[in-house]
Amino acid sequence: MRKKTLAVFLVFTVLVALLAPTNASAYTKLGYVMTKSSAKNFKIYINGSAKGFKNIIISGAKAWNPSPYLNTVSIGNDVKPNYTVSSSGTNKGSVLAVCNTTYYKSNKLISKNEITLYKGFRSLSTNHKIETIVHEFGHGFGLGHVKTKNAIMLDKGFINKTKPQTDDFNGIKALYK
């Protein structure tokens, strides 16, 4: 009887070890995406109000380029940009920037993203400004917030990185592969 119980226990332990996930993903999806072709060739328009942050905005957008599913191709006054970035003098307290995404309810495809930089954004260090921009672009691609401190999509605070991290890229892969 002991041998049978031990054998069942060992089989159960081996199955749990083999079937248990080995990597946990913290990324979250917002429920909408760009078309794959738009994500691979996304366009940015920087409104006149945000021209002073042009280099920071470009750095933040291009930070996503290491993903094989995303690529910044043009910046300027495009007829139909995927992202419009503007700056506002409004003080929103701890809210430094937002990405308002418009998408088609029928197919969950994004039609446009509008990133607004608020007054508090101006007083950030250059690296925190870039991190904030990278974060907002992440929302525009369809990524939500996470609680873990190893992702640019962290819900509050900073991770002190200017590029998306492994979890962020895993989220993009899950959305656009």
CSV table of C-alpha atoms in Angstrom, one decimal:
chain,number,residue,atom,x,y,z
A,1,MET,CA,0.0,0.0,0.0
A,2,ARG,CA,2.8,2.4,0.8
A,3,LYS,CA,4.5,1.8,-2.5
A,4,LYS,CA,1.3,2.5,-4.4
A,5,THR,CA,0.7,5.8,-2.4
A,6,LEU,CA,4.3,6.8,-3.0
A,7,ALA,CA,4.1,6.1,-6.7
A,8,VAL,CA,0.9,8.1,-7.1
A,9,PHE,CA,2.5,11.0,-5.1
A,10,LEU,CA,5.6,10.9,-7.4
A,11,VAL,CA,3.5,10.8,-10.6
A,12,PHE,CA,1.4,13.7,-9.3
A,13,THR,CA,4.5,15.7,-8.3
A,14,VAL,CA,6.2,15.2,-11.7
A,15,LEU,CA,3.0,16.2,-13.6
A,16,VAL,CA,2.7,19.4,-11.5
A,17,ALA,CA,6.3,20.2,-12.2
A,18,LEU,CA,5.9,19.7,-15.9
A,19,LEU,CA,2.6,21.4,-16.4
A,20,ALA,CA,3.2,24.4,-14.1
A,21,PRO,CA,4.0,27.6,-16.0
A,22,THR,CA,7.7,28.5,-15.7
A,23,ASN,CA,7.4,32.2,-16.6
A,24,ALA,CA,4.7,34.5,-15.3
A,25,SER,CA,3.7,37.5,-17.5
A,26,ALA,CA,2.6,40.6,-15.7
A,27,TYR,CA,1.6,42.5,-18.8
A,28,THR,CA,-2.1,43.4,-19.2
A,29,LYS,CA,-4.0,44.1,-22.4
A,30,LEU,CA,-6.5,46.9,-22.7
A,31,GLY,CA,-8.7,45.1,-25.2
A,32,TYR,CA,-7.8,47.0,-28.4
A,33,VAL,CA,-4.9,47.0,-30.9
A,34,MET,CA,-3.7,48.7,-34.0
A,35,THR,CA,-3.7,46.8,-37.2
A,36,LYS,CA,-0.4,44.9,-37.6
A,37,SER,CA,0.6,47.1,-40.6
A,38,SER,CA,-0.1,50.3,-38.5
A,39,ALA,CA,1.9,49.0,-35.6
A,40,LYS,CA,4.8,48.1,-37.9
A,41,ASN,CA,4.7,51.5,-39.5
A,42,PHE,CA,3.3,53.9,-36.9
A,43,LYS,CA,3.3,57.6,-37.5
A,44,ILE,CA,3.5,60.5,-35.0
A,45,TYR,CA,2.4,64.1,-35.3
A,46,ILE,CA,3.8,66.4,-32.7
A,47,ASN,CA,1.5,69.3,-32.1
A,48,GLY,CA,3.0,72.8,-31.9
A,49,SER,CA,2.3,72.9,-28.2
A,50,ALA,CA,4.7,69.9,-27.7
A,51,LYS,CA,7.5,71.0,-30.1
A,52,GLY,CA,9.8,71.8,-27.2
A,53,PHE,CA,9.7,68.1,-26.3
A,54,LYS,CA,10.3,66.8,-29.8
A,55,ASN,CA,13.5,64.9,-29.1
A,56,ILE,CA,12.1,63.4,-26.0
A,57,ILE,CA,8.9,62.3,-27.8
A,58,ILE,CA,10.9,60.8,-30.7
A,59,SER,CA,13.2,58.9,-28.2
A,60,GLY,CA,10.1,57.6,-26.4
A,61,ALA,CA,8.5,56.4,-29.6
A,62,LYS,CA,11.7,54.8,-31.0
A,63,ALA,CA,12.3,53.0,-27.7
A,64,TRP,CA,9.6,50.5,-28.9
A,65,ASN,CA,11.5,49.8,-32.2
A,66,PRO,CA,13.5,46.8,-30.9
A,67,SER,CA,10.2,44.9,-31.0
A,68,PRO,CA,9.9,43.1,-34.4
A,69,TYR,CA,6.2,44.0,-34.3
A,70,LEU,CA,6.6,47.8,-34.0
A,71,ASN,CA,8.4,50.5,-35.9
A,72,THR,CA,8.3,54.3,-36.0
A,73,VAL,CA,8.5,55.3,-39.6
A,74,SER,CA,7.5,59.0,-39.8
A,75,ILE,CA,7.2,62.0,-37.7
A,76,GLY,CA,5.6,65.2,-38.9
A,77,ASN,CA,2.3,66.6,-40.2
A,78,ASP,CA,1.0,63.4,-41.6
A,79,VAL,CA,-2.6,63.2,-43.0
A,80,LYS,CA,-3.5,60.4,-40.6
A,81,PRO,CA,-1.0,59.9,-37.8
A,82,ASN,CA,-1.5,57.0,-35.4
A,83,TYR,CA,-0.4,59.3,-32.5
A,84,THR,CA,-0.9,63.0,-32.0
A,85,VAL,CA,1.2,64.4,-29.1
A,86,SER,CA,0.3,67.7,-27.5
A,87,SER,CA,1.2,69.6,-24.3
A,88,SER,CA,-1.2,71.3,-21.9
A,89,GLY,CA,-0.7,73.8,-19.2
A,90,THR,CA,-3.3,72.1,-17.1
A,91,ASN,CA,-2.2,70.9,-13.7
A,92,LYS,CA,-3.5,67.4,-13.2
A,93,GLY,CA,-1.6,66.8,-10.0
A,94,SER,CA,0.2,63.4,-10.1
A,95,VAL,CA,-1.1,62.7,-13.6
A,96,LEU,CA,1.8,63.7,-15.9
A,97,ALA,CA,0.4,62.5,-19.2
A,98,VAL,CA,-2.4,60.5,-20.7
A,99,CYS,CA,-3.0,58.6,-23.9
A,100,ASN,CA,-6.6,58.8,-25.0
A,101,THR,CA,-7.3,56.0,-27.5
A,102,THR,CA,-10.2,55.9,-29.9
A,103,TYR,CA,-11.1,52.6,-31.4
A,104,TYR,CA,-13.8,50.9,-33.3
A,105,LYS,CA,-16.1,49.0,-31.0
A,106,SER,CA,-17.0,46.4,-33.6
A,107,ASN,CA,-13.5,45.1,-34.2
A,108,LYS,CA,-11.5,46.7,-31.4
A,109,LEU,CA,-9.0,48.3,-33.9
A,110,ILE,CA,-7.5,51.6,-32.9
A,111,SER,CA,-8.3,54.6,-35.1
A,112,LYS,CA,-6.2,57.2,-33.3
A,113,ASN,CA,-4.2,57.9,-30.1
A,114,GLU,CA,-3.9,61.3,-28.5
A,115,ILE,CA,-1.1,61.8,-26.0
A,116,THR,CA,-1.4,64.9,-23.8
A,117,LEU,CA,1.5,66.0,-21.6
A,118,TYR,CA,0.3,67.9,-18.5
A,119,LYS,CA,2.1,70.7,-16.5
A,120,GLY,CA,3.8,68.3,-14.1
A,121,PHE,CA,5.5,66.6,-17.0
A,122,ARG,CA,7.6,69.7,-17.6
A,123,SER,CA,9.4,69.5,-14.2
A,124,LEU,CA,10.6,65.9,-14.7
A,125,SER,CA,14.2,64.9,-15.4
A,126,THR,CA,14.9,64.1,-19.1
A,127,ASN,CA,15.0,60.4,-18.3
A,128,HIS,CA,11.6,60.5,-16.5
A,129,LYS,CA,10.1,62.4,-19.4
A,130,ILE,CA,11.3,59.7,-21.8
A,131,GLU,CA,10.0,57.0,-19.5
A,132,THR,CA,6.6,58.7,-19.3
A,133,ILE,CA,6.4,59.0,-23.1
A,134,VAL,CA,7.4,55.3,-23.6
A,135,HIS,CA,4.7,54.4,-21.1
A,136,GLU,CA,2.0,56.4,-22.9
A,137,PHE,CA,2.9,54.9,-26.3
A,138,GLY,CA,2.5,51.5,-24.6
A,139,HIS,CA,-1.1,52.4,-23.8
A,140,GLY,CA,-1.6,53.4,-27.4
A,141,PHE,CA,-0.4,50.0,-28.6
A,142,GLY,CA,-3.0,48.4,-26.2
A,143,LEU,CA,-0.9,47.7,-23.1
A,144,GLY,CA,-2.4,48.3,-19.6
A,145,HIS,CA,-0.8,48.9,-16.2
A,146,VAL,CA,1.1,46.4,-14.2
A,147,LYS,CA,2.1,46.3,-10.5
A,148,THR,CA,5.5,44.8,-11.0
A,149,LYS,CA,8.5,47.2,-11.0
A,150,ASN,CA,10.2,45.5,-13.9
A,151,ALA,CA,8.0,47.0,-16.7
A,152,ILE,CA,7.7,50.5,-18.2
A,153,MET,CA,3.9,50.0,-17.9
A,154,LEU,CA,4.2,50.3,-14.1
A,155,ASP,CA,0.9,51.8,-12.7
A,156,LYS,CA,2.6,54.4,-10.4
A,157,GLY,CA,6.0,55.8,-10.2
A,158,PHE,CA,9.1,55.2,-12.3
A,159,ILE,CA,11.4,52.2,-12.9
A,160,ASN,CA,14.2,54.6,-14.0
A,161,LYS,CA,14.6,53.0,-17.4
A,162,THR,CA,14.0,54.8,-20.8
A,163,LYS,CA,13.2,51.7,-22.7
A,164,PRO,CA,10.5,49.0,-22.6
A,165,GLN,CA,11.5,45.9,-20.6
A,166,THR,CA,11.1,42.2,-21.3
A,167,ASP,CA,7.5,42.1,-19.9
A,168,ASP,CA,6.5,45.1,-22.0
A,169,PHE,CA,7.9,43.4,-25.2
A,170,ASN,CA,6.1,40.2,-24.2
A,171,GLY,CA,2.9,42.1,-24.0
A,172,ILE,CA,3.5,43.6,-27.5
A,173,LYS,CA,4.3,40.1,-28.8
A,174,ALA,CA,1.0,38.8,-27.3
A,175,LEU,CA,-0.9,41.6,-29.0
A,176,TYR,CA,0.7,41.7,-32.4
A,177,LYS,CA,2.3,38.3,-33.3
